[in-house]
Amino acid sequence: MDSQGRPDWAARLRVRQSALPAANLDGLVVSALPNIRYLTGFDGSAGALVVTKDEAILISDGRYALAIQEGMRAGALARVRFEQVSARYDLTLVEVVKSRGLKRVGFEAAHVTVAALRAWRHGLDELVWVETDDLVERQRLIKDAWEQEVYRRGGLAIASVAARLGEWVRPGRSEKEIARLIERGLEEAGFSKPAFATIVASGPNSAYPHARPTTRLVESGDLVVLDFGGVLDGYCLDLTRMCGAGRVSPAARALVAAVQEAHHAAVEAVRPGVEARAIDQAARNVFDAHGLGQAFQHGTGHGLGLEVHEAPRIARVSADPPEVVEAGMVFTIEPGAYVPGVGGVRLEDDVLVTSTGCEVLTGGPRELLVV
Ligand code: ZN
Ligand code: ZN
């Protein structure tokens, strides 16, 4: 972190630059916008970044020219060389690569279309384009000191929104109306925008893990799933809490207790060196013991960062080889159980992996909030 409380863009770019020789590359074209944002701070809707051993060239169009130049002057963006697109992105990219005499250039296989690659090859027949996978994504996986500080602030802020659920959730109010109140609460807590469309799922709707808010009015006896997130300084927080309207059934209460137990088991399983799937298994074992194995239909968690769903996946099947948890990762723990006729329950918190275990960033009660 520099003295102005901004990410150390130069350090992030240096990591990419110094990794080029080992990958036998003399350049890398970064085209995924969140990756460009991570390396430079640029958050426009179109751009490309060319990283060479000693240069970083940001290509964007006239809409962003002024903002980029001012951002660099103010230190809000990395100090890069800016190339304004004159006619077409691909033509400018080809020009930039050609003028540097690059011979072997990596591109992000997951983010470049066949058509884009064809355009880049056009007029650059001497150059070898090399597929790369997740280079910047892997760098984003471990949060630096600045990001960890954002996450600690964000955890407190989102917990403060959760603390207000009792003001907003009540019988007779619609799911849509409650979602709007939550989103206003996110703004009041300092988030720049919701991280995703807020989920408010009541009664029978709660049995669908990704229900969209409807005009249904909360009724006495309902379980209500409230899953919401906010973006703070570019980073996503994600939280789920449960409300019960009036008197909920013993079966619903038992479901809540099982999910609390699974949530606790999964959080306890987080520490550096464990496979991500072992954390998922810890939650799954609890559900199995309660005969609810079939009711848990999704993974236990997902990584958070500039995007609301990023690596690592805390799931039964993760990557090959299996993803291993490391200090500095931030991800959710969100086991849930969904039983048609009874309802659905999910509890979600965000954790930061430390050298010995994890820090739960999103505090506050996880009990069923009776409204
Ligand atoms: Zn969520
Ligand atoms: Zn989530």
mmCIF file of C-alpha atoms and ligand atoms in Angstrom:
data_model
loop_
_atom_site.group_PDB
_atom_site.id
_atom_site.type_symbol
_atom_site.label_atom_id
_atom_site.label_comp_id
_atom_site.label_asym_id
_atom_site.label_seq_id
_atom_site.Cartn_x
_atom_site.Cartn_y
_atom_site.Cartn_z
ATOM 1 C CA MET A 1 0.000 0.000 0.000
ATOM 2 C CA ASP A 2 1.352 3.444 -0.816
ATOM 3 C CA SER A 3 0.896 6.517 1.335
ATOM 4 C CA GLN A 4 -2.328 7.432 -0.468
ATOM 5 C CA GLY A 5 -4.008 4.158 0.355
ATOM 6 C CA ARG A 6 -3.952 2.837 -3.195
ATOM 7 C CA PRO A 7 -2.905 -0.490 -4.606
ATOM 8 C CA ASP A 8 0.734 -0.807 -5.575
ATOM 9 C CA TRP A 9 0.090 -1.082 -9.324
ATOM 10 C CA ALA A 10 3.793 -1.026 -10.124
ATOM 11 C CA ALA A 11 4.400 -4.065 -7.924
ATOM 12 C CA ARG A 12 1.525 -5.931 -9.571
ATOM 13 C CA LEU A 13 2.837 -5.135 -13.059
ATOM 14 C CA ARG A 14 6.371 -6.128 -12.048
ATOM 15 C CA VAL A 15 5.125 -9.596 -11.072
ATOM 16 C CA ARG A 16 3.792 -10.093 -14.618
ATOM 17 C CA GLN A 17 6.841 -8.570 -16.271
ATOM 18 C CA SER A 18 9.330 -10.636 -14.334
ATOM 19 C CA ALA A 19 7.408 -13.859 -15.087
ATOM 20 C CA LEU A 20 7.684 -13.403 -18.863
ATOM 21 C CA PRO A 21 11.153 -14.953 -19.439
ATOM 22 C CA ALA A 22 10.303 -18.131 -17.496
ATOM 23 C CA ALA A 23 7.217 -18.557 -19.697
ATOM 24 C CA ASN A 24 9.423 -18.003 -22.753
ATOM 25 C CA LEU A 25 7.388 -14.940 -23.739
ATOM 26 C CA ASP A 26 8.479 -11.449 -24.595
ATOM 27 C CA GLY A 27 5.024 -10.012 -24.222
ATOM 28 C CA LEU A 28 1.563 -10.689 -22.834
ATOM 29 C CA VAL A 29 -1.730 -9.258 -24.045
ATOM 30 C CA VAL A 30 -4.184 -8.921 -21.165
ATOM 31 C CA SER A 31 -7.717 -8.591 -22.472
ATOM 32 C CA ALA A 32 -9.968 -9.569 -19.538
ATOM 33 C CA LEU A 33 -11.210 -6.272 -18.103
ATOM 34 C CA PRO A 34 -10.988 -7.332 -14.423
ATOM 35 C CA ASN A 35 -7.372 -8.377 -15.052
ATOM 36 C CA ILE A 36 -6.608 -4.989 -16.641
ATOM 37 C CA ARG A 37 -8.294 -3.325 -13.684
ATOM 38 C CA TYR A 38 -6.195 -5.369 -11.271
ATOM 39 C CA LEU A 39 -2.920 -4.457 -12.974
ATOM 40 C CA THR A 40 -3.595 -0.789 -13.754
ATOM 41 C CA GLY A 41 -6.732 0.487 -12.005
ATOM 42 C CA PHE A 42 -8.383 1.191 -15.385
ATOM 43 C CA ASP A 43 -12.068 0.304 -15.128
ATOM 44 C CA GLY A 44 -13.464 1.314 -18.496
ATOM 45 C CA SER A 45 -15.649 -0.947 -20.599
ATOM 46 C CA ALA A 46 -13.090 -1.555 -23.362
ATOM 47 C CA GLY A 47 -9.340 -1.871 -23.380
ATOM 48 C CA ALA A 48 -6.316 -4.088 -23.763
ATOM 49 C CA LEU A 49 -3.018 -4.117 -21.933
ATOM 50 C CA VAL A 50 0.270 -5.168 -23.477
ATOM 51 C CA VAL A 51 2.915 -6.094 -20.925
ATOM 52 C CA THR A 52 6.533 -6.443 -22.020
ATOM 53 C CA LYS A 53 9.710 -6.890 -19.996
ATOM 54 C CA ASP A 54 10.054 -3.165 -19.378
ATOM 55 C CA GLU A 55 6.815 -1.569 -20.516
ATOM 56 C CA ALA A 56 3.064 -1.645 -19.957
ATOM 57 C CA ILE A 57 0.927 -0.212 -22.740
ATOM 58 C CA LEU A 58 -2.755 0.453 -22.131
ATOM 59 C CA ILE A 59 -4.837 0.556 -25.291
ATOM 60 C CA SER A 60 -8.232 2.204 -25.080
ATOM 61 C CA ASP A 61 -10.423 4.510 -27.085
ATOM 62 C CA GLY A 62 -11.113 8.222 -27.115
ATOM 63 C CA ARG A 63 -13.942 7.993 -24.581
ATOM 64 C CA TYR A 64 -11.398 7.195 -21.887
ATOM 65 C CA ALA A 65 -8.374 9.219 -23.041
ATOM 66 C CA LEU A 66 -8.878 12.131 -20.679
ATOM 67 C CA ALA A 67 -9.806 9.960 -17.682
ATOM 68 C CA ILE A 68 -6.731 7.783 -18.214
ATOM 69 C CA GLN A 69 -4.352 10.728 -18.467
ATOM 70 C CA GLU A 70 -5.866 12.443 -15.423
ATOM 71 C CA GLY A 71 -5.995 9.166 -13.495
ATOM 72 C CA MET A 72 -2.301 8.590 -14.106
ATOM 73 C CA ARG A 73 -1.428 12.119 -13.026
ATOM 74 C CA ALA A 74 -3.464 11.734 -9.832
ATOM 75 C CA GLY A 75 -1.962 8.317 -9.072
ATOM 76 C CA ALA A 76 -5.356 6.600 -9.342
ATOM 77 C CA LEU A 77 -4.053 4.547 -12.274
ATOM 78 C CA ALA A 78 -0.773 2.774 -12.871
ATOM 79 C CA ARG A 79 1.826 4.782 -14.777
ATOM 80 C CA VAL A 80 1.542 3.068 -18.142
ATOM 81 C CA ARG A 81 1.971 4.160 -21.710
ATOM 82 C CA PHE A 82 -1.407 5.055 -23.180
ATOM 83 C CA GLU A 83 -2.164 4.260 -26.827
ATOM 84 C CA GLN A 84 -5.431 5.615 -28.128
ATOM 85 C CA VAL A 85 -7.270 3.466 -30.637
ATOM 86 C CA SER A 86 -7.405 5.316 -33.930
ATOM 87 C CA ALA A 87 -9.693 3.109 -36.015
ATOM 88 C CA ARG A 88 -10.062 -0.371 -34.512
ATOM 89 C CA TYR A 89 -8.777 -2.064 -31.371
ATOM 90 C CA ASP A 90 -7.188 -4.969 -33.236
ATOM 91 C CA LEU A 91 -5.310 -2.641 -35.605
ATOM 92 C CA THR A 92 -3.865 -0.604 -32.744
ATOM 93 C CA LEU A 93 -2.922 -3.753 -30.857
ATOM 94 C CA VAL A 94 -1.121 -5.111 -33.904
ATOM 95 C CA GLU A 95 0.695 -1.773 -34.295
ATOM 96 C CA VAL A 96 1.808 -1.763 -30.653
ATOM 97 C CA VAL A 97 3.064 -5.345 -30.801
ATOM 98 C CA LYS A 98 4.795 -4.810 -34.163
ATOM 99 C CA SER A 99 6.515 -1.595 -33.084
ATOM 100 C CA ARG A 100 8.067 -3.357 -30.078
ATOM 101 C CA GLY A 101 9.467 -6.144 -32.236
ATOM 102 C CA LEU A 102 7.885 -8.833 -30.054
ATOM 103 C CA LYS A 103 8.315 -12.428 -31.246
ATOM 104 C CA ARG A 104 6.420 -14.642 -28.802
ATOM 105 C CA VAL A 105 3.362 -13.077 -27.215
ATOM 106 C CA GLY A 106 0.978 -14.696 -24.753
ATOM 107 C CA PHE A 107 -2.759 -14.138 -24.838
ATOM 108 C CA GLU A 108 -5.473 -15.071 -22.355
ATOM 109 C CA ALA A 109 -7.053 -18.174 -23.875
ATOM 110 C CA ALA A 110 -10.205 -17.875 -21.758
ATOM 111 C CA HIS A 111 -10.853 -14.291 -22.854
ATOM 112 C CA VAL A 112 -9.946 -14.040 -26.542
ATOM 113 C CA THR A 113 -12.372 -15.046 -29.248
ATOM 114 C CA VAL A 114 -11.282 -16.975 -32.311
ATOM 115 C CA ALA A 115 -12.250 -13.939 -34.402
ATOM 116 C CA ALA A 116 -10.071 -11.594 -32.330
ATOM 117 C CA LEU A 117 -7.091 -13.919 -32.577
ATOM 118 C CA ARG A 118 -7.584 -14.176 -36.349
ATOM 119 C CA ALA A 119 -7.527 -10.387 -36.584
ATOM 120 C CA TRP A 120 -4.351 -10.179 -34.484
ATOM 121 C CA ARG A 121 -2.630 -12.765 -36.654
ATOM 122 C CA HIS A 122 -3.469 -10.775 -39.725
ATOM 123 C CA GLY A 123 -0.375 -8.774 -40.643
ATOM 124 C CA LEU A 124 1.735 -10.351 -37.904
ATOM 125 C CA ASP A 125 2.690 -13.640 -39.562
ATOM 126 C CA GLU A 126 6.190 -13.672 -38.039
ATOM 127 C CA LEU A 127 4.805 -13.594 -34.527
ATOM 128 C CA VAL A 128 3.967 -16.626 -32.381
ATOM 129 C CA TRP A 129 0.818 -16.254 -30.296
ATOM 130 C CA VAL A 130 0.960 -18.463 -27.186
ATOM 131 C CA GLU A 131 -2.097 -19.540 -25.195
ATOM 132 C CA THR A 132 -1.867 -18.757 -21.489
ATOM 133 C CA ASP A 133 -4.263 -19.698 -18.690
ATOM 134 C CA ASP A 134 -5.132 -17.764 -15.551
ATOM 135 C CA LEU A 135 -1.820 -15.887 -15.216
ATOM 136 C CA VAL A 136 -3.381 -12.742 -13.760
ATOM 137 C CA GLU A 137 -6.222 -14.695 -12.135
ATOM 138 C CA ARG A 138 -3.687 -16.670 -10.115
ATOM 139 C CA GLN A 139 -2.032 -13.431 -9.066
ATOM 140 C CA ARG A 140 -5.443 -12.062 -7.983
ATOM 141 C CA LEU A 141 -6.048 -15.164 -5.873
ATOM 142 C CA ILE A 142 -3.780 -13.963 -3.066
ATOM 143 C CA LYS A 143 -4.936 -10.633 -1.704
ATOM 144 C CA ASP A 144 -2.185 -8.129 -0.963
ATOM 145 C CA ALA A 145 -2.049 -5.925 2.144
ATOM 146 C CA TRP A 146 -4.141 -3.190 0.510
ATOM 147 C CA GLU A 147 -6.844 -5.635 -0.565
ATOM 148 C CA GLN A 148 -6.937 -7.283 2.868
ATOM 149 C CA GLU A 149 -7.548 -3.882 4.416
ATOM 150 C CA VAL A 150 -10.427 -3.256 1.972
ATOM 151 C CA TYR A 151 -11.893 -6.646 2.905
ATOM 152 C CA ARG A 152 -11.725 -5.931 6.640
ATOM 153 C CA ARG A 153 -13.581 -2.649 6.111
ATOM 154 C CA GLY A 154 -16.006 -4.293 3.718
ATOM 155 C CA GLY A 155 -16.742 -7.117 6.153
ATOM 156 C CA LEU A 156 -17.723 -4.643 8.855
ATOM 157 C CA ALA A 157 -19.817 -2.622 6.407
ATOM 158 C CA ILE A 158 -21.794 -5.585 5.094
ATOM 159 C CA ALA A 159 -22.352 -6.873 8.631
ATOM 160 C CA SER A 160 -23.792 -3.452 9.474
ATOM 161 C CA VAL A 161 -26.302 -3.911 6.641
ATOM 162 C CA ALA A 162 -27.205 -7.377 7.978
ATOM 163 C CA ALA A 163 -27.806 -5.805 11.388
ATOM 164 C CA ARG A 164 -30.640 -3.765 9.824
ATOM 165 C CA LEU A 165 -32.561 -6.709 8.320
ATOM 166 C CA GLY A 166 -35.037 -6.565 11.199
ATOM 167 C CA GLU A 167 -36.093 -3.084 10.008
ATOM 168 C CA TRP A 168 -36.862 -4.306 6.515
ATOM 169 C CA VAL A 169 -38.171 -7.876 6.616
ATOM 170 C CA ARG A 170 -41.736 -8.219 7.852
ATOM 171 C CA PRO A 171 -44.913 -10.132 7.041
ATOM 172 C CA GLY A 172 -46.972 -8.349 4.402
ATOM 173 C CA ARG A 173 -43.974 -6.845 2.619
ATOM 174 C CA SER A 174 -42.990 -8.145 -0.826
ATOM 175 C CA GLU A 175 -39.675 -9.757 -1.672
ATOM 176 C CA LYS A 176 -39.007 -7.034 -4.255
ATOM 177 C CA GLU A 177 -39.649 -4.277 -1.741
ATOM 178 C CA ILE A 178 -37.316 -5.902 0.803
ATOM 179 C CA ALA A 179 -34.621 -6.294 -1.874
ATOM 180 C CA ARG A 180 -34.922 -2.572 -2.680
ATOM 181 C CA LEU A 181 -34.558 -1.666 1.001
ATOM 182 C CA ILE A 182 -31.463 -3.868 1.309
ATOM 183 C CA GLU A 183 -29.908 -2.271 -1.764
ATOM 184 C CA ARG A 184 -30.569 1.175 -0.334
ATOM 185 C CA GLY A 185 -28.974 -0.014 2.909
ATOM 186 C CA LEU A 186 -25.896 -1.148 0.977
ATOM 187 C CA GLU A 187 -25.555 2.323 -0.478
ATOM 188 C CA GLU A 188 -25.987 3.923 2.951
ATOM 189 C CA ALA A 189 -23.253 1.650 4.311
ATOM 190 C CA GLY A 190 -20.804 3.019 1.734
ATOM 191 C CA PHE A 191 -20.945 0.411 -1.015
ATOM 192 C CA SER A 192 -20.709 1.872 -4.512
ATOM 193 C CA LYS A 193 -23.226 -0.635 -5.903
ATOM 194 C CA PRO A 194 -24.698 -4.081 -5.226
ATOM 195 C CA ALA A 195 -22.266 -6.860 -6.163
ATOM 196 C CA PHE A 196 -25.152 -8.814 -7.760
ATOM 197 C CA ALA A 197 -28.938 -8.703 -7.881
ATOM 198 C CA THR A 198 -30.102 -9.108 -4.271
ATOM 199 C CA ILE A 199 -31.863 -12.384 -3.497
ATOM 200 C CA VAL A 200 -34.909 -12.296 -1.215
ATOM 201 C CA ALA A 201 -36.649 -15.674 -1.274
ATOM 202 C CA SER A 202 -39.563 -16.324 1.061
ATOM 203 C CA GLY A 203 -41.641 -19.376 1.916
ATOM 204 C CA PRO A 204 -41.745 -21.841 -1.003
ATOM 205 C CA ASN A 205 -39.377 -19.612 -3.016
ATOM 206 C CA SER A 206 -36.649 -20.162 -0.426
ATOM 207 C CA ALA A 207 -36.280 -23.736 -1.673
ATOM 208 C CA TYR A 208 -34.670 -22.359 -4.878
ATOM 209 C CA PRO A 209 -31.012 -21.460 -4.201
ATOM 210 C CA HIS A 210 -30.940 -18.673 -6.803
ATOM 211 C CA ALA A 211 -34.459 -17.325 -6.640
ATOM 212 C CA ARG A 212 -35.128 -13.815 -7.933
ATOM 213 C CA PRO A 213 -37.254 -11.504 -5.743
ATOM 214 C CA THR A 214 -40.924 -11.601 -6.722
ATOM 215 C CA THR A 215 -44.035 -9.681 -5.729
ATOM 216 C CA ARG A 216 -44.851 -12.433 -3.207
ATOM 217 C CA LEU A 217 -45.648 -11.009 0.242
ATOM 218 C CA VAL A 218 -43.849 -12.511 3.217
ATOM 219 C CA GLU A 219 -46.293 -14.605 5.242
ATOM 220 C CA SER A 220 -46.238 -15.762 8.828
ATOM 221 C CA GLY A 221 -44.400 -19.079 9.065
ATOM 222 C CA ASP A 222 -42.049 -18.318 6.158
ATOM 223 C CA LEU A 223 -38.338 -18.877 6.072
ATOM 224 C CA VAL A 224 -36.724 -15.955 4.213
ATOM 225 C CA VAL A 225 -33.313 -16.238 2.536
ATOM 226 C CA LEU A 226 -31.559 -12.856 2.205
ATOM 227 C CA ASP A 227 -28.448 -12.989 0.029
ATOM 228 C CA PHE A 228 -26.875 -9.661 -0.814
ATOM 229 C CA GLY A 229 -23.518 -8.152 -1.629
ATOM 230 C CA GLY A 230 -21.848 -4.831 -2.185
ATOM 231 C CA VAL A 231 -18.826 -3.455 -3.992
ATOM 232 C CA LEU A 232 -16.351 -1.471 -1.892
ATOM 233 C CA ASP A 233 -13.302 0.113 -3.561
ATOM 234 C CA GLY A 234 -13.904 -2.281 -6.447
ATOM 235 C CA TYR A 235 -14.064 -5.439 -4.299
ATOM 236 C CA CYS A 236 -17.101 -7.670 -3.778
ATOM 237 C CA LEU A 237 -18.551 -8.710 -0.429
ATOM 238 C CA ASP A 238 -21.257 -11.378 -0.292
ATOM 239 C CA LEU A 239 -23.449 -12.351 2.676
ATOM 240 C CA THR A 240 -26.514 -14.484 3.385
ATOM 241 C CA ARG A 241 -28.672 -14.340 6.498
ATOM 242 C CA MET A 242 -31.989 -15.986 7.399
ATOM 243 C CA CYS A 243 -35.186 -14.547 8.745
ATOM 244 C CA GLY A 244 -38.210 -16.398 10.051
ATOM 245 C CA ALA A 245 -41.604 -14.702 9.903
ATOM 246 C CA GLY A 246 -43.491 -15.314 13.128
ATOM 247 C CA ARG A 247 -43.682 -18.928 14.166
ATOM 248 C CA VAL A 248 -41.723 -21.196 11.817
ATOM 249 C CA SER A 249 -42.161 -24.957 11.863
ATOM 250 C CA PRO A 250 -39.929 -27.302 13.891
ATOM 251 C CA ALA A 251 -38.773 -28.822 10.574
ATOM 252 C CA ALA A 252 -37.642 -25.374 9.385
ATOM 253 C CA ARG A 253 -35.823 -24.765 12.671
ATOM 254 C CA ALA A 254 -34.070 -28.118 12.350
ATOM 255 C CA LEU A 255 -32.934 -27.123 8.857
ATOM 256 C CA VAL A 256 -31.492 -23.874 10.227
ATOM 257 C CA ALA A 257 -29.627 -25.765 12.947
ATOM 258 C CA ALA A 258 -28.125 -28.207 10.422
ATOM 259 C CA VAL A 259 -26.943 -25.371 8.175
ATOM 260 C CA GLN A 260 -25.412 -23.542 11.150
ATOM 261 C CA GLU A 261 -23.538 -26.710 12.056
ATOM 262 C CA ALA A 262 -22.322 -27.228 8.479
ATOM 263 C CA HIS A 263 -21.269 -23.578 8.246
ATOM 264 C CA HIS A 264 -19.303 -23.895 11.482
ATOM 265 C CA ALA A 265 -17.621 -27.138 10.342
ATOM 266 C CA ALA A 266 -16.575 -25.587 7.038
ATOM 267 C CA VAL A 267 -15.153 -22.439 8.672
ATOM 268 C CA GLU A 268 -13.218 -24.630 11.116
ATOM 269 C CA ALA A 269 -11.737 -26.582 8.193
ATOM 270 C CA VAL A 270 -10.196 -23.493 6.564
ATOM 271 C CA ARG A 271 -6.440 -23.196 6.900
ATOM 272 C CA PRO A 272 -3.507 -22.927 4.530
ATOM 273 C CA GLY A 273 -2.450 -26.201 2.956
ATOM 274 C CA VAL A 274 -5.849 -27.918 2.892
ATOM 275 C CA GLU A 275 -7.493 -28.747 -0.392
ATOM 276 C CA ALA A 276 -10.518 -26.575 -1.152
ATOM 277 C CA ARG A 277 -12.613 -29.713 -1.587
ATOM 278 C CA ALA A 278 -11.843 -30.765 2.018
ATOM 279 C CA ILE A 279 -13.638 -27.636 3.247
ATOM 280 C CA ASP A 280 -16.613 -28.527 1.073
ATOM 281 C CA GLN A 281 -16.515 -32.071 2.426
ATOM 282 C CA ALA A 282 -16.591 -30.789 6.016
ATOM 283 C CA ALA A 283 -19.943 -29.127 5.306
ATOM 284 C CA ARG A 284 -21.205 -32.117 3.340
ATOM 285 C CA ASN A 285 -20.402 -34.525 6.199
ATOM 286 C CA VAL A 286 -22.669 -32.562 8.530
ATOM 287 C CA PHE A 287 -25.568 -32.670 6.063
ATOM 288 C CA ASP A 288 -25.032 -36.391 5.493
ATOM 289 C CA ALA A 289 -25.182 -36.979 9.248
ATOM 290 C CA HIS A 290 -28.561 -35.204 9.326
ATOM 291 C CA GLY A 291 -29.864 -37.122 6.316
ATOM 292 C CA LEU A 292 -29.736 -33.898 4.281
ATOM 293 C CA GLY A 293 -27.024 -34.869 1.791
ATOM 294 C CA GLN A 294 -29.443 -34.506 -1.129
ATOM 295 C CA ALA A 295 -30.662 -31.124 0.117
ATOM 296 C CA PHE A 296 -27.259 -29.451 -0.354
ATOM 297 C CA GLN A 297 -27.203 -28.782 -4.081
ATOM 298 C CA HIS A 298 -24.322 -26.370 -4.618
ATOM 299 C CA GLY A 299 -20.710 -25.844 -3.658
ATOM 300 C CA THR A 300 -19.690 -24.570 -0.220
ATOM 301 C CA GLY A 301 -18.102 -21.358 -1.465
ATOM 302 C CA HIS A 302 -16.398 -19.272 -4.107
ATOM 303 C CA GLY A 303 -13.530 -16.829 -4.236
ATOM 304 C CA LEU A 304 -14.214 -13.101 -4.010
ATOM 305 C CA GLY A 305 -12.322 -10.152 -5.402
ATOM 306 C CA LEU A 306 -12.872 -7.738 -8.254
ATOM 307 C CA GLU A 307 -15.480 -10.269 -9.398
ATOM 308 C CA VAL A 308 -18.127 -11.823 -7.201
ATOM 309 C CA HIS A 309 -17.328 -15.323 -8.404
ATOM 310 C CA GLU A 310 -13.671 -16.052 -8.868
ATOM 311 C CA ALA A 311 -11.145 -18.686 -7.840
ATOM 312 C CA PRO A 312 -10.907 -20.692 -5.681
ATOM 313 C CA ARG A 313 -13.989 -22.876 -5.939
ATOM 314 C CA ILE A 314 -14.805 -24.468 -2.591
ATOM 315 C CA ALA A 315 -16.567 -27.441 -4.076
ATOM 316 C CA ARG A 316 -16.488 -31.208 -4.438
ATOM 317 C CA VAL A 317 -14.943 -30.943 -7.859
ATOM 318 C CA SER A 318 -12.572 -28.035 -8.048
ATOM 319 C CA ALA A 319 -9.638 -27.887 -10.413
ATOM 320 C CA ASP A 320 -7.218 -30.494 -11.683
ATOM 321 C CA PRO A 321 -4.905 -30.683 -9.748
ATOM 322 C CA PRO A 322 -7.122 -29.836 -6.747
ATOM 323 C CA GLU A 323 -6.926 -26.269 -5.535
ATOM 324 C CA VAL A 324 -5.049 -25.816 -2.289
ATOM 325 C CA VAL A 325 -5.951 -23.058 0.145
ATOM 326 C CA GLU A 326 -3.286 -20.425 0.770
ATOM 327 C CA ALA A 327 -2.956 -17.517 3.191
ATOM 328 C CA GLY A 328 -4.328 -14.322 1.659
ATOM 329 C CA MET A 329 -7.214 -15.958 -0.200
ATOM 330 C CA VAL A 330 -10.706 -14.532 0.353
ATOM 331 C CA PHE A 331 -13.723 -16.728 -0.267
ATOM 332 C CA THR A 332 -17.253 -17.379 0.910
ATOM 333 C CA ILE A 333 -18.503 -20.202 3.095
ATOM 334 C CA GLU A 334 -22.156 -20.697 2.187
ATOM 335 C CA PRO A 335 -23.636 -24.109 2.808
ATOM 336 C CA GLY A 336 -27.375 -24.431 2.300
ATOM 337 C CA ALA A 337 -30.137 -26.997 2.474
ATOM 338 C CA TYR A 338 -33.257 -26.847 0.307
ATOM 339 C CA VAL A 339 -36.257 -29.041 1.001
ATOM 340 C CA PRO A 340 -39.433 -28.561 -1.046
ATOM 341 C CA GLY A 341 -42.376 -28.218 1.325
ATOM 342 C CA VAL A 342 -40.185 -27.015 4.185
ATOM 343 C CA GLY A 343 -38.116 -24.292 2.529
ATOM 344 C CA GLY A 344 -34.501 -23.396 2.049
ATOM 345 C CA VAL A 345 -31.787 -22.183 4.395
ATOM 346 C CA ARG A 346 -28.394 -20.751 3.514
ATOM 347 C CA LEU A 347 -25.822 -18.990 5.679
ATOM 348 C CA GLU A 348 -22.949 -17.190 4.024
ATOM 349 C CA ASP A 349 -19.881 -15.457 5.351
ATOM 350 C CA ASP A 350 -16.661 -14.201 3.807
ATOM 351 C CA VAL A 351 -13.342 -15.437 5.175
ATOM 352 C CA LEU A 352 -9.734 -14.346 4.768
ATOM 353 C CA VAL A 353 -7.239 -17.188 5.058
ATOM 354 C CA THR A 354 -4.503 -16.430 7.594
ATOM 355 C CA SER A 355 -1.273 -18.270 8.356
ATOM 356 C CA THR A 356 -3.021 -20.503 10.898
ATOM 357 C CA GLY A 357 -6.687 -20.642 9.894
ATOM 358 C CA CYS A 358 -9.034 -17.920 8.825
ATOM 359 C CA GLU A 359 -10.492 -14.633 9.858
ATOM 360 C CA VAL A 360 -14.274 -14.391 9.394
ATOM 361 C CA LEU A 361 -14.621 -10.940 7.839
ATOM 362 C CA THR A 362 -18.392 -10.760 8.150
ATOM 363 C CA GLY A 363 -19.326 -10.972 11.807
ATOM 364 C CA GLY A 364 -22.698 -10.681 13.459
ATOM 365 C CA PRO A 365 -25.315 -13.192 14.521
ATOM 366 C CA ARG A 366 -26.096 -16.175 12.306
ATOM 367 C CA GLU A 367 -29.240 -17.188 14.186
ATOM 368 C CA LEU A 368 -32.633 -17.195 12.570
ATOM 369 C CA LEU A 369 -33.806 -13.608 12.932
ATOM 370 C CA VAL A 370 -37.461 -13.803 13.902
ATOM 371 C CA VAL A 371 -39.497 -10.915 12.531
HETATM 372 ZN ZN ZN B 1 -24.316 -14.688 -1.653
HETATM 373 ZN ZN ZN B 2 -21.822 -16.307 -2.622
#
